mmCIF file of C-alpha atoms in Angstrom:
data_model
loop_
_atom_site.group_PDB
_atom_site.id
_atom_site.type_symbol
_atom_site.label_atom_id
_atom_site.label_comp_id
_atom_site.label_asym_id
_atom_site.label_seq_id
_atom_site.Cartn_x
_atom_site.Cartn_y
_atom_site.Cartn_z
ATOM 1 C CA MET A 5 -8.535 262.267 -16.726
ATOM 2 C CA ASP A 6 -8.457 260.865 -13.333
ATOM 3 C CA ALA A 7 -10.007 257.446 -13.078
ATOM 4 C CA GLU A 8 -13.419 257.436 -11.599
ATOM 5 C CA LYS A 9 -13.436 256.419 -8.015
ATOM 6 C CA THR A 10 -15.711 253.576 -7.213
ATOM 7 C CA VAL A 11 -17.961 254.350 -4.367
ATOM 8 C CA PRO A 12 -19.127 251.255 -2.620
ATOM 9 C CA ALA A 13 -22.804 250.879 -2.681
ATOM 10 C CA GLU A 14 -24.577 251.492 0.603
ATOM 11 C CA THR A 15 -25.740 248.295 2.172
ATOM 12 C CA SER A 16 -28.762 248.043 4.439
ATOM 13 C CA PRO A 17 -28.164 246.593 7.910
ATOM 14 C CA ARG A 18 -28.945 242.942 7.985
ATOM 15 C CA PRO A 19 -32.039 242.159 9.956
ATOM 16 C CA PRO A 20 -31.324 240.337 13.190
ATOM 17 C CA THR A 21 -31.715 236.650 12.985
ATOM 18 C CA ARG A 22 -34.025 234.756 15.332
ATOM 19 C CA LYS A 23 -30.981 233.285 17.019
ATOM 20 C CA GLY A 24 -29.484 236.718 17.602
ATOM 21 C CA SER A 25 -32.725 238.038 19.067
ATOM 22 C CA LEU A 26 -32.920 235.140 21.466
ATOM 23 C CA LEU A 27 -29.317 235.647 22.569
ATOM 24 C CA THR A 28 -29.929 239.367 23.183
ATOM 25 C CA ALA A 29 -33.065 238.621 25.147
ATOM 26 C CA ALA A 30 -31.273 235.950 27.131
ATOM 27 C CA ARG A 31 -28.482 238.383 28.018
ATOM 28 C CA SER A 32 -31.052 240.955 29.180
ATOM 29 C CA VAL A 33 -32.886 238.385 31.284
ATOM 30 C CA SER A 34 -29.603 237.173 32.739
ATOM 31 C CA LYS A 35 -28.615 240.708 33.703
ATOM 32 C CA GLY A 36 -32.040 241.214 35.259
ATOM 33 C CA ILE A 37 -31.720 238.015 37.281
ATOM 34 C CA VAL A 38 -28.267 239.012 38.493
ATOM 35 C CA TRP A 39 -29.587 242.445 39.488
ATOM 36 C CA LEU A 40 -32.566 240.969 41.332
ATOM 37 C CA ALA A 41 -30.308 238.464 43.055
ATOM 38 C CA GLY A 42 -28.043 241.288 44.178
ATOM 39 C CA LEU A 43 -31.037 243.288 45.373
ATOM 40 C CA GLY A 44 -32.354 240.269 47.257
ATOM 41 C CA ALA A 45 -28.992 239.699 48.905
ATOM 42 C CA ALA A 46 -28.817 243.359 49.906
ATOM 43 C CA ILE A 47 -32.336 243.219 51.382
ATOM 44 C CA ALA A 48 -31.508 240.008 53.244
ATOM 45 C CA THR A 49 -28.366 241.638 54.630
ATOM 46 C CA ILE A 50 -30.331 244.692 55.780
ATOM 47 C CA ILE A 51 -32.966 242.476 57.404
ATOM 48 C CA GLY A 52 -30.226 240.484 59.112
ATOM 49 C CA TRP A 53 -28.590 243.642 60.415
ATOM 50 C CA THR A 54 -31.969 244.907 61.612
ATOM 51 C CA GLN A 55 -32.679 241.660 63.452
ATOM 52 C CA LEU A 56 -29.236 241.692 65.030
ATOM 53 C CA ALA A 57 -29.722 245.305 66.106
ATOM 54 C CA ALA A 58 -33.141 244.489 67.559
ATOM 55 C CA ALA A 59 -31.714 241.484 69.411
ATOM 56 C CA ALA A 60 -28.879 243.617 70.774
ATOM 57 C CA ALA A 61 -31.310 246.309 71.909
ATOM 58 C CA ASN A 62 -33.716 243.804 73.467
ATOM 59 C CA PRO A 63 -31.943 240.491 74.140
ATOM 60 C CA TYR A 64 -34.960 239.144 76.044
ATOM 61 C CA ARG A 65 -37.577 239.853 73.388
ATOM 62 C CA VAL A 66 -38.489 236.169 72.991
ATOM 63 C CA GLU A 67 -38.729 235.667 76.752
ATOM 64 C CA TYR A 68 -40.906 238.762 77.181
ATOM 65 C CA GLN A 69 -43.249 237.546 74.440
ATOM 66 C CA ALA A 70 -43.535 234.192 76.187
ATOM 67 C CA LEU A 71 -44.447 235.826 79.506
ATOM 68 C CA ASP A 72 -47.177 237.822 77.757
ATOM 69 C CA ARG A 73 -48.918 234.499 77.122
ATOM 70 C CA LEU A 74 -48.919 233.334 80.748
ATOM 71 C CA GLY A 75 -51.054 233.949 83.808
ATOM 72 C CA THR A 76 -53.432 232.260 86.220
ATOM 73 C CA GLY A 77 -56.440 230.339 84.962
ATOM 74 C CA LEU A 78 -54.368 228.526 82.322
ATOM 75 C CA ASP A 79 -53.768 224.790 82.351
ATOM 76 C CA VAL A 80 -50.466 223.012 82.790
ATOM 77 C CA ALA A 81 -50.358 221.973 79.131
ATOM 78 C CA HIS A 82 -50.292 225.641 78.099
ATOM 79 C CA PHE A 83 -47.353 226.417 80.392
ATOM 80 C CA ASN A 84 -45.495 223.366 79.107
ATOM 81 C CA ALA A 85 -46.110 224.417 75.500
ATOM 82 C CA VAL A 86 -44.715 227.907 76.148
ATOM 83 C CA LEU A 87 -41.873 227.103 78.565
ATOM 84 C CA GLY A 88 -41.085 223.440 78.063
ATOM 85 C CA SER A 89 -41.338 220.754 80.718
ATOM 86 C CA PRO A 90 -40.901 221.849 84.352
ATOM 87 C CA ALA A 91 -37.547 221.192 85.977
ATOM 88 C CA ALA A 92 -39.237 220.193 89.215
ATOM 89 C CA SER A 93 -42.726 219.485 90.526
ATOM 90 C CA MET A 94 -44.010 218.576 93.955
ATOM 91 C CA HIS A 95 -47.367 218.083 95.669
ATOM 92 C CA ILE A 96 -48.421 220.561 98.340
ATOM 93 C CA PRO A 97 -51.465 220.216 100.620
ATOM 94 C CA GLY A 98 -54.281 222.763 100.630
ATOM 95 C CA ARG A 99 -56.189 224.062 103.620
ATOM 96 C CA GLY A 100 -59.301 222.033 102.844
ATOM 97 C CA GLY A 101 -57.503 218.834 102.000
ATOM 98 C CA GLU A 102 -57.147 219.707 98.315
ATOM 99 C CA ASP A 103 -54.120 218.481 96.446
ATOM 100 C CA TYR A 104 -52.077 221.156 94.670
ATOM 101 C CA VAL A 105 -48.956 220.808 92.557
ATOM 102 C CA GLU A 106 -46.106 223.315 92.427
ATOM 103 C CA ARG A 107 -44.138 223.342 89.162
ATOM 104 C CA ILE A 108 -40.862 225.185 88.555
ATOM 105 C CA TYR A 109 -39.683 226.182 85.074
ATOM 106 C CA LEU A 110 -36.037 227.226 84.784
ATOM 107 C CA GLN A 111 -35.503 229.750 81.999
ATOM 108 C CA ARG A 112 -32.642 231.942 80.846
ATOM 109 C CA ASP A 113 -32.086 234.468 83.660
ATOM 110 C CA HIS A 114 -35.512 233.914 85.222
ATOM 111 C CA ILE A 115 -37.665 231.301 86.918
ATOM 112 C CA VAL A 116 -41.388 230.753 86.406
ATOM 113 C CA SER A 117 -43.319 228.802 89.023
ATOM 114 C CA THR A 118 -46.965 227.795 89.205
ATOM 115 C CA VAL A 119 -49.349 226.236 91.684
ATOM 116 C CA SER A 120 -52.132 224.262 89.998
ATOM 117 C CA ASP A 121 -55.276 222.646 91.361
ATOM 118 C CA GLU A 122 -56.619 219.125 90.901
ATOM 119 C CA ASN A 123 -57.834 220.082 87.414
ATOM 120 C CA ASP A 124 -54.296 221.157 86.397
ATOM 121 C CA VAL A 125 -55.387 224.818 86.234
ATOM 122 C CA SER A 126 -52.947 227.402 87.600
ATOM 123 C CA VAL A 127 -54.151 229.242 90.690
ATOM 124 C CA GLN A 128 -50.830 230.981 91.387
ATOM 125 C CA TYR A 129 -48.204 232.157 88.930
ATOM 126 C CA THR A 130 -44.824 233.747 89.674
ATOM 127 C CA VAL A 131 -42.044 235.275 87.583
ATOM 128 C CA LEU A 132 -38.715 235.677 89.402
ATOM 129 C CA SER A 133 -35.952 237.631 87.664
ATOM 130 C CA CYS A 134 -32.415 236.388 88.247
ATOM 131 C CA ALA A 135 -30.585 239.089 86.260
ATOM 132 C CA PRO A 136 -30.706 242.896 86.672
ATOM 133 C CA GLY A 137 -31.139 243.319 82.921
ATOM 134 C CA PHE A 138 -34.211 241.091 82.769
ATOM 135 C CA ARG A 139 -37.002 243.683 82.981
ATOM 136 C CA PRO A 140 -40.336 242.372 81.737
ATOM 137 C CA GLU A 141 -43.352 244.645 81.825
ATOM 138 C CA ILE A 142 -46.219 242.625 83.264
ATOM 139 C CA ILE A 143 -49.826 243.749 82.912
ATOM 140 C CA THR A 144 -51.661 243.097 86.169
ATOM 141 C CA PRO A 145 -55.265 241.857 86.449
ATOM 142 C CA GLY A 146 -56.259 245.444 87.269
ATOM 143 C CA GLY A 147 -54.702 246.754 84.034
ATOM 144 C CA SER A 148 -51.681 248.480 85.564
ATOM 145 C CA VAL A 149 -48.071 247.594 84.754
ATOM 146 C CA VAL A 150 -45.381 246.179 87.022
ATOM 147 C CA GLN A 151 -41.877 246.232 85.534
ATOM 148 C CA LEU A 152 -39.250 244.174 87.287
ATOM 149 C CA ASN A 153 -35.785 245.513 88.141
ATOM 150 C CA THR A 154 -36.747 249.104 87.459
ATOM 151 C CA ALA A 155 -38.554 251.266 90.025
ATOM 152 C CA PRO A 156 -38.257 250.568 93.772
ATOM 153 C CA LEU A 157 -40.981 248.531 95.443
ATOM 154 C CA GLU A 158 -43.036 251.463 96.651
ATOM 155 C CA ARG A 159 -43.314 252.746 93.052
ATOM 156 C CA ALA A 160 -43.185 249.454 91.130
ATOM 157 C CA ASP A 161 -46.894 249.443 90.232
ATOM 158 C CA SER A 162 -47.982 252.043 87.681
ATOM 159 C CA SER A 163 -51.409 252.264 89.360
ATOM 160 C CA GLY A 164 -49.867 254.191 92.260
ATOM 161 C CA ARG A 165 -52.186 252.400 94.699
ATOM 162 C CA ALA A 166 -51.036 251.540 98.191
ATOM 163 C CA PRO A 167 -50.774 247.794 98.817
ATOM 164 C CA GLU A 168 -53.332 246.016 100.918
ATOM 165 C CA ALA A 169 -50.504 244.469 102.913
ATOM 166 C CA VAL A 170 -46.745 244.062 103.001
ATOM 167 C CA HIS A 171 -45.215 240.725 103.932
ATOM 168 C CA VAL A 172 -41.615 240.321 105.047
ATOM 169 C CA HIS A 173 -40.590 236.654 105.192
ATOM 170 C CA THR A 174 -37.422 235.823 107.079
ATOM 171 C CA HIS A 175 -35.033 232.921 106.559
ATOM 172 C CA GLY A 176 -36.611 229.950 108.274
ATOM 173 C CA THR A 177 -33.717 227.764 107.137
ATOM 174 C CA ALA A 178 -30.506 228.350 105.254
ATOM 175 C CA SER A 179 -32.217 227.425 101.987
ATOM 176 C CA THR A 180 -35.355 229.510 102.462
ATOM 177 C CA PRO A 181 -35.157 232.868 100.667
ATOM 178 C CA LEU A 182 -36.106 236.095 102.315
ATOM 179 C CA HIS A 183 -38.469 238.300 100.377
ATOM 180 C CA VAL A 184 -40.396 241.508 100.852
ATOM 181 C CA THR A 185 -43.746 241.480 99.089
ATOM 182 C CA ASP A 186 -46.356 244.130 98.350
ATOM 183 C CA VAL A 187 -49.752 242.425 98.020
ATOM 184 C CA MET A 188 -52.296 244.435 96.078
ATOM 185 C CA ILE A 189 -56.010 244.585 96.766
ATOM 186 C CA ARG A 190 -57.947 241.921 94.884
ATOM 187 C CA ALA A 191 -59.808 243.520 91.991
ATOM 188 C CA GLY A 192 -63.371 242.400 92.640
ATOM 189 C CA ASP A 193 -64.858 242.535 89.176
ATOM 190 C CA ALA A 194 -65.374 240.352 86.160
ATOM 191 C CA GLN A 195 -62.867 242.361 84.111
ATOM 192 C CA SER A 196 -59.991 241.115 86.248
ATOM 193 C CA ARG A 197 -61.580 237.663 86.659
ATOM 194 C CA TYR A 198 -61.352 238.256 90.417
ATOM 195 C CA ARG A 199 -57.579 237.848 90.465
ATOM 196 C CA GLY A 200 -55.163 239.483 92.887
ATOM 197 C CA TYR A 201 -51.469 240.157 92.455
ATOM 198 C CA GLY A 202 -48.321 241.200 94.235
ATOM 199 C CA TYR A 203 -44.667 241.935 93.636
ATOM 200 C CA GLY A 204 -41.564 242.018 95.732
ATOM 201 C CA ALA A 205 -37.826 241.607 96.144
ATOM 202 C CA SER A 206 -36.092 238.387 97.075
ATOM 203 C CA ASP A 207 -32.479 237.501 97.795
ATOM 204 C CA PHE A 208 -32.986 234.070 96.213
ATOM 205 C CA CYS A 209 -31.115 234.873 93.013
ATOM 206 C CA THR A 210 -28.316 236.850 94.605
ATOM 207 C CA ASP A 211 -25.377 236.338 96.907
ATOM 208 C CA ARG A 212 -26.594 238.971 99.353
ATOM 209 C CA VAL A 213 -28.247 237.968 102.606
ATOM 210 C CA LEU A 214 -30.985 240.274 103.832
ATOM 211 C CA GLU A 215 -31.489 240.686 107.541
ATOM 212 C CA LEU A 216 -34.965 242.102 108.104
ATOM 213 C CA ASP A 217 -37.608 241.498 110.760
ATOM 214 C CA ALA A 218 -40.613 239.346 109.876
ATOM 215 C CA PHE A 219 -43.717 241.443 109.293
ATOM 216 C CA SER A 220 -47.233 241.291 107.880
ATOM 217 C CA GLY A 221 -49.468 244.337 107.792
ATOM 218 C CA PRO A 222 -49.840 247.818 106.283
ATOM 219 C CA ALA A 223 -46.698 249.475 104.918
ATOM 220 C CA GLU A 224 -46.903 252.186 107.577
ATOM 221 C CA GLY A 225 -46.032 249.619 110.245
ATOM 222 C CA LEU A 226 -42.733 248.491 108.712
ATOM 223 C CA ALA A 227 -39.585 248.753 110.798
ATOM 224 C CA PRO A 228 -37.158 251.437 109.502
ATOM 225 C CA PRO A 229 -34.744 248.956 107.829
ATOM 226 C CA SER A 230 -37.601 247.272 105.957
ATOM 227 C CA ALA A 231 -39.158 250.591 105.016
ATOM 228 C CA GLU A 232 -35.815 251.780 103.662
ATOM 229 C CA PHE A 233 -35.395 248.551 101.725
ATOM 230 C CA ARG A 234 -38.837 249.052 100.168
ATOM 231 C CA ARG A 235 -37.950 252.631 99.186
ATOM 232 C CA THR A 236 -34.676 251.715 97.517
ATOM 233 C CA SER A 237 -34.910 248.148 96.181
ATOM 234 C CA PRO A 238 -36.600 247.279 92.872
ATOM 235 C CA ALA A 239 -39.023 244.403 92.545
ATOM 236 C CA ASN A 240 -37.505 241.266 91.095
ATOM 237 C CA PHE A 241 -40.572 239.050 91.179
ATOM 238 C CA TYR A 242 -44.263 239.245 90.312
ATOM 239 C CA VAL A 243 -46.980 236.937 91.610
ATOM 240 C CA GLU A 244 -50.590 236.541 90.486
ATOM 241 C CA ALA A 245 -53.446 234.763 92.248
ATOM 242 C CA GLY A 246 -56.407 233.166 90.503
ATOM 243 C CA ASP A 247 -60.065 233.371 91.422
ATOM 244 C CA GLY A 248 -60.563 231.811 94.864
ATOM 245 C CA TRP A 249 -56.841 231.852 95.698
ATOM 246 C CA PHE A 250 -55.504 234.401 98.157
ATOM 247 C CA LEU A 251 -52.009 235.761 98.675
ATOM 248 C CA ASP A 252 -51.405 235.495 102.403
ATOM 249 C CA GLU A 253 -48.840 234.285 104.918
ATOM 250 C CA GLU A 254 -49.241 230.649 103.869
ATOM 251 C CA THR A 255 -49.461 230.904 100.096
ATOM 252 C CA MET A 256 -46.701 233.515 99.901
ATOM 253 C CA LEU A 257 -44.272 230.823 101.028
ATOM 254 C CA TRP A 258 -44.636 229.293 97.554
ATOM 255 C CA VAL A 259 -43.899 232.496 95.696
ATOM 256 C CA VAL A 260 -40.127 231.979 95.581
ATOM 257 C CA PRO A 261 -38.817 228.400 95.543
ATOM 258 C CA ALA A 262 -36.390 227.186 98.155
ATOM 259 C CA ASP A 263 -32.919 226.095 97.055
ATOM 260 C CA GLU A 264 -33.626 222.398 97.527
ATOM 261 C CA LYS A 265 -36.358 222.591 94.876
ATOM 262 C CA ILE A 266 -33.905 223.741 92.208
ATOM 263 C CA PRO A 267 -31.810 221.149 90.365
ATOM 264 C CA SER A 268 -28.182 221.117 91.439
ATOM 265 C CA GLY A 269 -25.959 223.537 89.597
ATOM 266 C CA TYR A 270 -28.598 225.913 88.197
ATOM 267 C CA LEU A 271 -28.065 228.734 90.659
ATOM 268 C CA ALA A 272 -24.299 228.317 90.679
ATOM 269 C CA GLU A 273 -23.795 228.073 86.930
ATOM 270 C CA ILE A 274 -26.610 230.196 85.484
ATOM 271 C CA VAL A 275 -27.835 232.618 88.118
ATOM 272 C CA ARG A 276 -25.034 233.270 90.580
ATOM 273 C CA GLY A 277 -22.197 232.407 88.219
#
């Protein structure tokens, strides 16, 4: 007879030890941590790409947000907190003997200037663009929008209203900029806090020299060269007047600073360079 084959007895699987269970759990946790870390890195990369794309699409986003926080009726400390310390400041006399201070803030591709009263409250505020791509949308006291470096002067204000007056300032000296300004009617209600505004085009930030005749009056009275300039040139500055402050022949002289008020090298290296 053939010898009986011995069949090994079936053995039950050994129950996992406590140590083995802990090792398995640790491996699972480790894999989970690695996966979450990878997911976090991927999300961070996507966020970074998104931020870079947003910055590329709107390189002046931070500057535009800063301008949204500015206007007349604010004190000097607020402007300094938003823009930093002014690059220049000088006292200017008022009509009634008041003492006003003009402050100039040099920013990337634009200049902000203010005129403040004896209480350090801004009564005039100006944004001057020094780069064609700098195109802030500024909400006026009347609720309309003026966007710089976009539509020509005669269509720069979304309200579509005709200006109360147009001022053309000529070069009094070699360092005085020429600018053409549309001054809007002062909104006489509490909603606008009785503030007026204007906008215009200046050759301050450019190498061009405009040759236009001095003028102050309704747009219909402009000489043909000035009228053509207004039809074809976009606004590159915005000015706002506080309650009790009027935009006229005298105060408009402070809208755009003269060259001697700007620290040496700024226009050459940053604006005109």
